[in-house]
Amino acid sequence: MTTAVYPGTFDPVTNGHLDIIKRASSLFDRVVIAVAADNYKNNLFSLEERTDLLKQVTADIENVEVKSFSGLLVDFVRQNNASIIVRGLRAVSDFEYEFQMSLMNKKLARDVETIFLMTDTDYSFLSSSIIKQASALGGCIKGLVPPVVQEALEKKYKNKVCD
Ligand code: COA
């Protein structure tokens, strides 16, 4: 059984992430989404909220689990009997950071491979920050995030922009 781990901050999960999750779930027997507890980002959603939103939007995908983690990603990968890390690549600009991260992970754990999936062109311009910015300023983000995430953002920013 091949288990892959898809890590990220997911603040919040977007349709770009969801596209990667769905494709990974058809490539691997089991996909564990690893929601990072501590990072240097100033998150809008708490760890519990980020994890809960991911659980809701992946509820209908049988071989996907959602867990949170702190500490080294490669330790989490091993604890979950996985040997693959999945990351999405959106544009050339992602490459340098992803390259650095995958090489560091390889140094830390030689048996763990990072596999990159190209993000769907419909979502290649997306990031969680750009979604939050548009939503905070009253932009309609319908179709870019799952409906439950749209609702959660509207609640946070106390606005209801889309019909
Ligand atoms: N569609 C839409 N957006 C996407 C995307 C996709 N397919 N793929 C990435 N993004 C966006 C994210 O929304 C995020 O946007 P933001 O910066 O506006 O929040 C950005 O791209 C990158 O974030 P993400 O994919 O969540 O990665 P991250 O850099 O926040 O998280 C970890 C990286 C958590 C995986 C990494 O820090 C980690 O492994 N930490 C554990 C510590 C460790 O082991 N360190 C040593 C290894 S280097």
PDB file of C-alpha atoms and ligand atoms in Angstrom:
ATOM      1  CA  MET A   1       0.000   0.000   0.000  1.00  0.00           C
ATOM      2  CA  THR A   2       1.457   3.368  -1.031  1.00  0.00           C
ATOM      3  CA  THR A   3       0.777   6.248   1.304  1.00  0.00           C
ATOM      4  CA  ALA A   4       1.472   9.832   0.272  1.00  0.00           C
ATOM      5  CA  VAL A   5       1.477  12.880   2.524  1.00  0.00           C
ATOM      6  CA  TYR A   6       0.254  16.234   1.197  1.00  0.00           C
ATOM      7  CA  PRO A   7       1.477  18.931   3.587  1.00  0.00           C
ATOM      8  CA  GLY A   8       0.634  22.600   3.812  1.00  0.00           C
ATOM      9  CA  THR A   9      -0.729  25.419   5.891  1.00  0.00           C
ATOM     10  CA  PHE A  10      -4.128  25.460   4.175  1.00  0.00           C
ATOM     11  CA  ASP A  11      -5.177  28.862   5.543  1.00  0.00           C
ATOM     12  CA  PRO A  12      -7.705  28.193   4.074  1.00  0.00           C
ATOM     13  CA  VAL A  13      -7.917  25.280   1.611  1.00  0.00           C
ATOM     14  CA  THR A  14      -8.652  26.472  -1.937  1.00  0.00           C
ATOM     15  CA  ASN A  15      -9.920  24.718  -5.062  1.00  0.00           C
ATOM     16  CA  GLY A  16      -6.285  24.614  -6.199  1.00  0.00           C
ATOM     17  CA  HIS A  17      -5.383  22.468  -3.175  1.00  0.00           C
ATOM     18  CA  LEU A  18      -8.497  20.363  -3.676  1.00  0.00           C
ATOM     19  CA  ASP A  19      -7.525  19.665  -7.273  1.00  0.00           C
ATOM     20  CA  ILE A  20      -4.130  18.352  -6.095  1.00  0.00           C
ATOM     21  CA  ILE A  21      -5.807  16.261  -3.352  1.00  0.00           C
ATOM     22  CA  LYS A  22      -8.241  14.635  -5.804  1.00  0.00           C
ATOM     23  CA  ARG A  23      -5.504  13.815  -8.292  1.00  0.00           C
ATOM     24  CA  ALA A  24      -3.199  12.463  -5.582  1.00  0.00           C
ATOM     25  CA  SER A  25      -6.029  10.301  -4.252  1.00  0.00           C
ATOM     26  CA  SER A  26      -6.322   8.597  -7.619  1.00  0.00           C
ATOM     27  CA  LEU A  27      -2.558   8.026  -7.850  1.00  0.00           C
ATOM     28  CA  PHE A  28      -1.926   6.636  -4.357  1.00  0.00           C
ATOM     29  CA  ASP A  29      -3.698   4.079  -2.160  1.00  0.00           C
ATOM     30  CA  ARG A  30      -3.876   6.469   0.774  1.00  0.00           C
ATOM     31  CA  VAL A  31      -3.346  10.229   1.039  1.00  0.00           C
ATOM     32  CA  VAL A  32      -2.770  11.887   4.398  1.00  0.00           C
ATOM     33  CA  ILE A  33      -3.221  15.652   4.377  1.00  0.00           C
ATOM     34  CA  ALA A  34      -0.792  17.128   6.893  1.00  0.00           C
ATOM     35  CA  VAL A  35      -1.930  20.478   8.247  1.00  0.00           C
ATOM     36  CA  ALA A  36       1.021  22.414   9.679  1.00  0.00           C
ATOM     37  CA  ALA A  37       0.417  23.534  13.250  1.00  0.00           C
ATOM     38  CA  ASP A  38       3.314  25.880  13.636  1.00  0.00           C
ATOM     39  CA  ASN A  39       4.881  27.986  10.931  1.00  0.00           C
ATOM     40  CA  TYR A  40       5.964  31.540  10.496  1.00  0.00           C
ATOM     41  CA  LYS A  41       2.703  32.604   8.940  1.00  0.00           C
ATOM     42  CA  ASN A  42       0.154  34.774  10.665  1.00  0.00           C
ATOM     43  CA  ASN A  43      -2.816  32.492  10.108  1.00  0.00           C
ATOM     44  CA  LEU A  44      -6.405  33.690   9.860  1.00  0.00           C
ATOM     45  CA  PHE A  45      -7.875  30.292  10.708  1.00  0.00           C
ATOM     46  CA  SER A  46      -6.845  28.301  13.769  1.00  0.00           C
ATOM     47  CA  LEU A  47      -5.339  24.848  13.348  1.00  0.00           C
ATOM     48  CA  GLU A  48      -8.658  23.330  14.352  1.00  0.00           C
ATOM     49  CA  GLU A  49     -10.589  25.444  11.816  1.00  0.00           C
ATOM     50  CA  ARG A  50      -8.129  24.664   8.991  1.00  0.00           C
ATOM     51  CA  THR A  51      -8.261  20.958   9.766  1.00  0.00           C
ATOM     52  CA  ASP A  52     -12.030  20.950  10.090  1.00  0.00           C
ATOM     53  CA  LEU A  53     -12.532  22.720   6.730  1.00  0.00           C
ATOM     54  CA  LEU A  54     -10.259  20.189   5.045  1.00  0.00           C
ATOM     55  CA  LYS A  55     -12.180  17.308   6.615  1.00  0.00           C
ATOM     56  CA  GLN A  56     -15.452  18.728   5.306  1.00  0.00           C
ATOM     57  CA  VAL A  57     -14.240  19.267   1.749  1.00  0.00           C
ATOM     58  CA  THR A  58     -12.617  15.832   1.479  1.00  0.00           C
ATOM     59  CA  ALA A  59     -15.352  13.858   3.283  1.00  0.00           C
ATOM     60  CA  ASP A  60     -16.442  12.180   0.037  1.00  0.00           C
ATOM     61  CA  ILE A  61     -12.936  11.027  -0.950  1.00  0.00           C
ATOM     62  CA  GLU A  62     -12.544   7.594   0.586  1.00  0.00           C
ATOM     63  CA  ASN A  63      -8.776   7.235   0.750  1.00  0.00           C
ATOM     64  CA  VAL A  64      -8.021  10.705   2.163  1.00  0.00           C
ATOM     65  CA  GLU A  65      -7.337  11.450   5.835  1.00  0.00           C
ATOM     66  CA  VAL A  66      -6.700  14.817   7.449  1.00  0.00           C
ATOM     67  CA  LYS A  67      -4.257  15.193  10.349  1.00  0.00           C
ATOM     68  CA  SER A  68      -2.340  18.039  11.910  1.00  0.00           C
ATOM     69  CA  PHE A  69       1.380  17.967  12.594  1.00  0.00           C
ATOM     70  CA  SER A  70       4.123  19.922  14.233  1.00  0.00           C
ATOM     71  CA  GLY A  71       7.858  19.408  14.073  1.00  0.00           C
ATOM     72  CA  LEU A  72       9.642  17.906  11.102  1.00  0.00           C
ATOM     73  CA  LEU A  73       7.557  16.879   8.125  1.00  0.00           C
ATOM     74  CA  VAL A  74       9.710  13.826   7.439  1.00  0.00           C
ATOM     75  CA  ASP A  75       9.008  12.542  10.981  1.00  0.00           C
ATOM     76  CA  PHE A  76       5.276  12.841  10.314  1.00  0.00           C
ATOM     77  CA  VAL A  77       5.760  11.045   6.983  1.00  0.00           C
ATOM     78  CA  ARG A  78       7.470   8.117   8.722  1.00  0.00           C
ATOM     79  CA  GLN A  79       4.950   8.010  11.590  1.00  0.00           C
ATOM     80  CA  ASN A  80       2.254   7.536   8.956  1.00  0.00           C
ATOM     81  CA  ASN A  81       4.115   4.737   7.165  1.00  0.00           C
ATOM     82  CA  ALA A  82       4.467   6.925   4.102  1.00  0.00           C
ATOM     83  CA  SER A  83       7.436   7.460   1.813  1.00  0.00           C
ATOM     84  CA  ILE A  84       6.078  10.091  -0.538  1.00  0.00           C
ATOM     85  CA  ILE A  85       5.453  13.815  -0.116  1.00  0.00           C
ATOM     86  CA  VAL A  86       3.130  15.428  -2.666  1.00  0.00           C
ATOM     87  CA  ARG A  87       3.437  19.108  -3.485  1.00  0.00           C
ATOM     88  CA  GLY A  88       1.640  21.216  -6.071  1.00  0.00           C
ATOM     89  CA  LEU A  89       3.610  23.449  -8.420  1.00  0.00           C
ATOM     90  CA  ARG A  90       1.776  26.516  -9.680  1.00  0.00           C
ATOM     91  CA  ALA A  91       4.390  28.452 -11.586  1.00  0.00           C
ATOM     92  CA  VAL A  92       8.135  28.723 -12.124  1.00  0.00           C
ATOM     93  CA  SER A  93       8.219  31.021  -9.083  1.00  0.00           C
ATOM     94  CA  ASP A  94       7.278  28.078  -6.830  1.00  0.00           C
ATOM     95  CA  PHE A  95      10.185  26.045  -8.097  1.00  0.00           C
ATOM     96  CA  GLU A  96      13.069  27.518  -6.090  1.00  0.00           C
ATOM     97  CA  TYR A  97      11.346  27.173  -2.712  1.00  0.00           C
ATOM     98  CA  GLU A  98      10.011  23.723  -3.508  1.00  0.00           C
ATOM     99  CA  PHE A  99      13.402  22.595  -4.811  1.00  0.00           C
ATOM    100  CA  GLN A 100      15.077  23.770  -1.593  1.00  0.00           C
ATOM    101  CA  MET A 101      12.448  22.131   0.605  1.00  0.00           C
ATOM    102  CA  SER A 102      12.529  18.803  -1.224  1.00  0.00           C
ATOM    103  CA  LEU A 103      16.348  18.662  -1.096  1.00  0.00           C
ATOM    104  CA  MET A 104      16.321  19.454   2.624  1.00  0.00           C
ATOM    105  CA  ASN A 105      13.746  16.737   3.213  1.00  0.00           C
ATOM    106  CA  LYS A 106      15.892  14.349   1.175  1.00  0.00           C
ATOM    107  CA  LYS A 107      18.928  15.207   3.329  1.00  0.00           C
ATOM    108  CA  LEU A 108      16.869  14.525   6.454  1.00  0.00           C
ATOM    109  CA  ALA A 109      15.311  11.308   5.153  1.00  0.00           C
ATOM    110  CA  ARG A 110      16.885   9.606   2.154  1.00  0.00           C
ATOM    111  CA  ASP A 111      14.004   7.182   1.758  1.00  0.00           C
ATOM    112  CA  VAL A 112      11.362   9.900   1.361  1.00  0.00           C
ATOM    113  CA  GLU A 113      10.629  11.150  -2.174  1.00  0.00           C
ATOM    114  CA  THR A 114       8.844  14.388  -3.100  1.00  0.00           C
ATOM    115  CA  ILE A 115       6.523  14.184  -6.091  1.00  0.00           C
ATOM    116  CA  PHE A 116       5.209  17.341  -7.763  1.00  0.00           C
ATOM    117  CA  LEU A 117       1.861  17.691  -9.473  1.00  0.00           C
ATOM    118  CA  MET A 118       1.192  20.659 -11.727  1.00  0.00           C
ATOM    119  CA  THR A 119      -1.685  22.737 -10.436  1.00  0.00           C
ATOM    120  CA  ASP A 120      -4.639  22.991 -12.838  1.00  0.00           C
ATOM    121  CA  THR A 121      -4.297  26.115 -15.020  1.00  0.00           C
ATOM    122  CA  ASP A 122      -7.668  27.338 -13.689  1.00  0.00           C
ATOM    123  CA  TYR A 123      -6.077  27.717 -10.253  1.00  0.00           C
ATOM    124  CA  SER A 124      -2.418  28.365 -10.990  1.00  0.00           C
ATOM    125  CA  PHE A 125      -2.748  32.031  -9.936  1.00  0.00           C
ATOM    126  CA  LEU A 126      -4.332  31.150  -6.580  1.00  0.00           C
ATOM    127  CA  SER A 127      -2.873  31.284  -3.116  1.00  0.00           C
ATOM    128  CA  SER A 128      -4.557  31.313   0.250  1.00  0.00           C
ATOM    129  CA  SER A 129      -3.276  34.868   0.850  1.00  0.00           C
ATOM    130  CA  ILE A 130      -4.729  36.236  -2.381  1.00  0.00           C
ATOM    131  CA  ILE A 131      -8.073  34.620  -1.559  1.00  0.00           C
ATOM    132  CA  LYS A 132      -8.055  36.187   1.928  1.00  0.00           C
ATOM    133  CA  GLN A 133      -7.114  39.572   0.518  1.00  0.00           C
ATOM    134  CA  ALA A 134      -9.885  39.549  -2.100  1.00  0.00           C
ATOM    135  CA  SER A 135     -12.434  38.299   0.397  1.00  0.00           C
ATOM    136  CA  ALA A 136     -11.466  40.843   3.084  1.00  0.00           C
ATOM    137  CA  LEU A 137     -11.872  43.664   0.577  1.00  0.00           C
ATOM    138  CA  GLY A 138     -15.289  42.511  -0.563  1.00  0.00           C
ATOM    139  CA  GLY A 139     -14.381  40.539  -3.706  1.00  0.00           C
ATOM    140  CA  CYS A 140     -16.462  37.512  -4.687  1.00  0.00           C
ATOM    141  CA  ILE A 141     -14.338  34.368  -4.429  1.00  0.00           C
ATOM    142  CA  LYS A 142     -17.056  31.969  -5.572  1.00  0.00           C
ATOM    143  CA  GLY A 143     -15.649  29.076  -7.624  1.00  0.00           C
ATOM    144  CA  LEU A 144     -12.136  29.587  -6.266  1.00  0.00           C
ATOM    145  CA  VAL A 145     -12.753  27.934  -2.896  1.00  0.00           C
ATOM    146  CA  PRO A 146     -15.244  25.253  -1.815  1.00  0.00           C
ATOM    147  CA  PRO A 147     -18.628  26.726  -0.695  1.00  0.00           C
ATOM    148  CA  VAL A 148     -17.958  25.880   2.974  1.00  0.00           C
ATOM    149  CA  VAL A 149     -14.698  27.848   2.836  1.00  0.00           C
ATOM    150  CA  GLN A 150     -16.469  30.768   1.180  1.00  0.00           C
ATOM    151  CA  GLU A 151     -18.945  30.778   4.073  1.00  0.00           C
ATOM    152  CA  ALA A 152     -16.168  30.585   6.658  1.00  0.00           C
ATOM    153  CA  LEU A 153     -14.396  33.554   5.052  1.00  0.00           C
ATOM    154  CA  GLU A 154     -17.602  35.584   4.923  1.00  0.00           C
ATOM    155  CA  LYS A 155     -18.072  34.870   8.637  1.00  0.00           C
ATOM    156  CA  LYS A 156     -14.516  35.924   9.485  1.00  0.00           C
ATOM    157  CA  TYR A 157     -14.754  39.136   7.502  1.00  0.00           C
ATOM    158  CA  LYS A 158     -18.404  39.737   8.400  1.00  0.00           C
ATOM    159  CA  ASN A 159     -19.421  40.272   4.779  1.00  0.00           C
ATOM    160  CA  LYS A 160     -21.556  38.468   2.245  1.00  0.00           C
ATOM    161  CA  VAL A 161     -20.436  39.416  -1.205  1.00  0.00           C
ATOM    162  CA  CYS A 162     -21.600  36.699  -3.611  1.00  0.00           C
ATOM    163  CA  ASP A 163     -25.224  35.781  -4.328  1.00  0.00           C
TER     164      ASP A 163
HETATM  165  N1  COA B   1      -3.431  25.781  -5.255  1.00  0.00           N
HETATM  166  C1  COA B   1      -3.566  26.962  -4.649  1.00  0.00           C
HETATM  167  N2  COA B   1      -2.664  27.471  -3.801  1.00  0.00           N
HETATM  168  C2  COA B   1      -1.588  26.738  -3.558  1.00  0.00           C
HETATM  169  C3  COA B   1      -1.376  25.490  -4.140  1.00  0.00           C
HETATM  170  C4  COA B   1      -2.353  25.023  -5.034  1.00  0.00           C
HETATM  171  N3  COA B   1      -2.233  23.854  -5.645  1.00  0.00           N
HETATM  172  N4  COA B   1      -0.217  25.004  -3.701  1.00  0.00           N
HETATM  173  C5  COA B   1       0.278  25.901  -2.855  1.00  0.00           C
HETATM  174  N5  COA B   1      -0.549  26.946  -2.768  1.00  0.00           N
HETATM  175  C6  COA B   1      -0.337  28.156  -1.992  1.00  0.00           C
HETATM  176  C7  COA B   1      -0.799  28.052  -0.586  1.00  0.00           C
HETATM  177  O1  COA B   1      -2.130  28.451  -0.447  1.00  0.00           O
HETATM  178  C8  COA B   1       0.133  28.989   0.128  1.00  0.00           C
HETATM  179  O2  COA B   1      -0.349  30.297   0.015  1.00  0.00           O
HETATM  180  P1  COA B   1      -0.038  31.387   1.131  1.00  0.00           P
HETATM  181  O3  COA B   1       1.450  31.528   1.185  1.00  0.00           O
HETATM  182  O4  COA B   1      -0.717  32.578   0.594  1.00  0.00           O
HETATM  183  O5  COA B   1      -0.621  30.870   2.413  1.00  0.00           O
HETATM  184  C9  COA B   1       1.423  28.869  -0.675  1.00  0.00           C
HETATM  185  O6  COA B   1       1.054  28.378  -1.916  1.00  0.00           O
HETATM  186  C10 COA B   1       2.412  27.876  -0.131  1.00  0.00           C
HETATM  187  O7  COA B   1       1.921  27.270   0.985  1.00  0.00           O
HETATM  188  P2  COA B   1       1.739  25.762   1.336  1.00  0.00           P
HETATM  189  O8  COA B   1       1.630  24.880   0.183  1.00  0.00           O
HETATM  190  O9  COA B   1       0.664  25.697   2.341  1.00  0.00           O
HETATM  191  O10 COA B   1       3.088  25.496   1.935  1.00  0.00           O
HETATM  192  P3  COA B   1       3.656  26.215   3.133  1.00  0.00           P
HETATM  193  O11 COA B   1       4.881  26.869   2.595  1.00  0.00           O
HETATM  194  O12 COA B   1       2.720  27.079   3.867  1.00  0.00           O
HETATM  195  O13 COA B   1       3.923  24.970   4.038  1.00  0.00           O
HETATM  196  C11 COA B   1       5.201  23.152   4.915  1.00  0.00           C
HETATM  197  C12 COA B   1       5.079  24.308   3.922  1.00  0.00           C
HETATM  198  C13 COA B   1       4.268  23.232   6.067  1.00  0.00           C
HETATM  199  C14 COA B   1       4.944  21.919   4.117  1.00  0.00           C
HETATM  200  C15 COA B   1       6.678  23.247   5.350  1.00  0.00           C
HETATM  201  O14 COA B   1       6.901  24.482   5.978  1.00  0.00           O
HETATM  202  C16 COA B   1       7.073  22.133   6.298  1.00  0.00           C
HETATM  203  O15 COA B   1       7.301  21.033   5.881  1.00  0.00           O
HETATM  204  N6  COA B   1       7.154  22.440   7.598  1.00  0.00           N
HETATM  205  C17 COA B   1       7.557  21.473   8.628  1.00  0.00           C
HETATM  206  C18 COA B   1       8.957  21.758   9.129  1.00  0.00           C
HETATM  207  C19 COA B   1       9.983  21.004   8.354  1.00  0.00           C
HETATM  208  O16 COA B   1       9.965  19.793   8.223  1.00  0.00           O
HETATM  209  N7  COA B   1      10.976  21.750   7.831  1.00  0.00           N
HETATM  210  C20 COA B   1      12.086  21.173   7.121  1.00  0.00           C
HETATM  211  C21 COA B   1      11.759  20.901   5.696  1.00  0.00           C
HETATM  212  S1  COA B   1      12.213  22.247   4.685  1.00  0.00           S
END
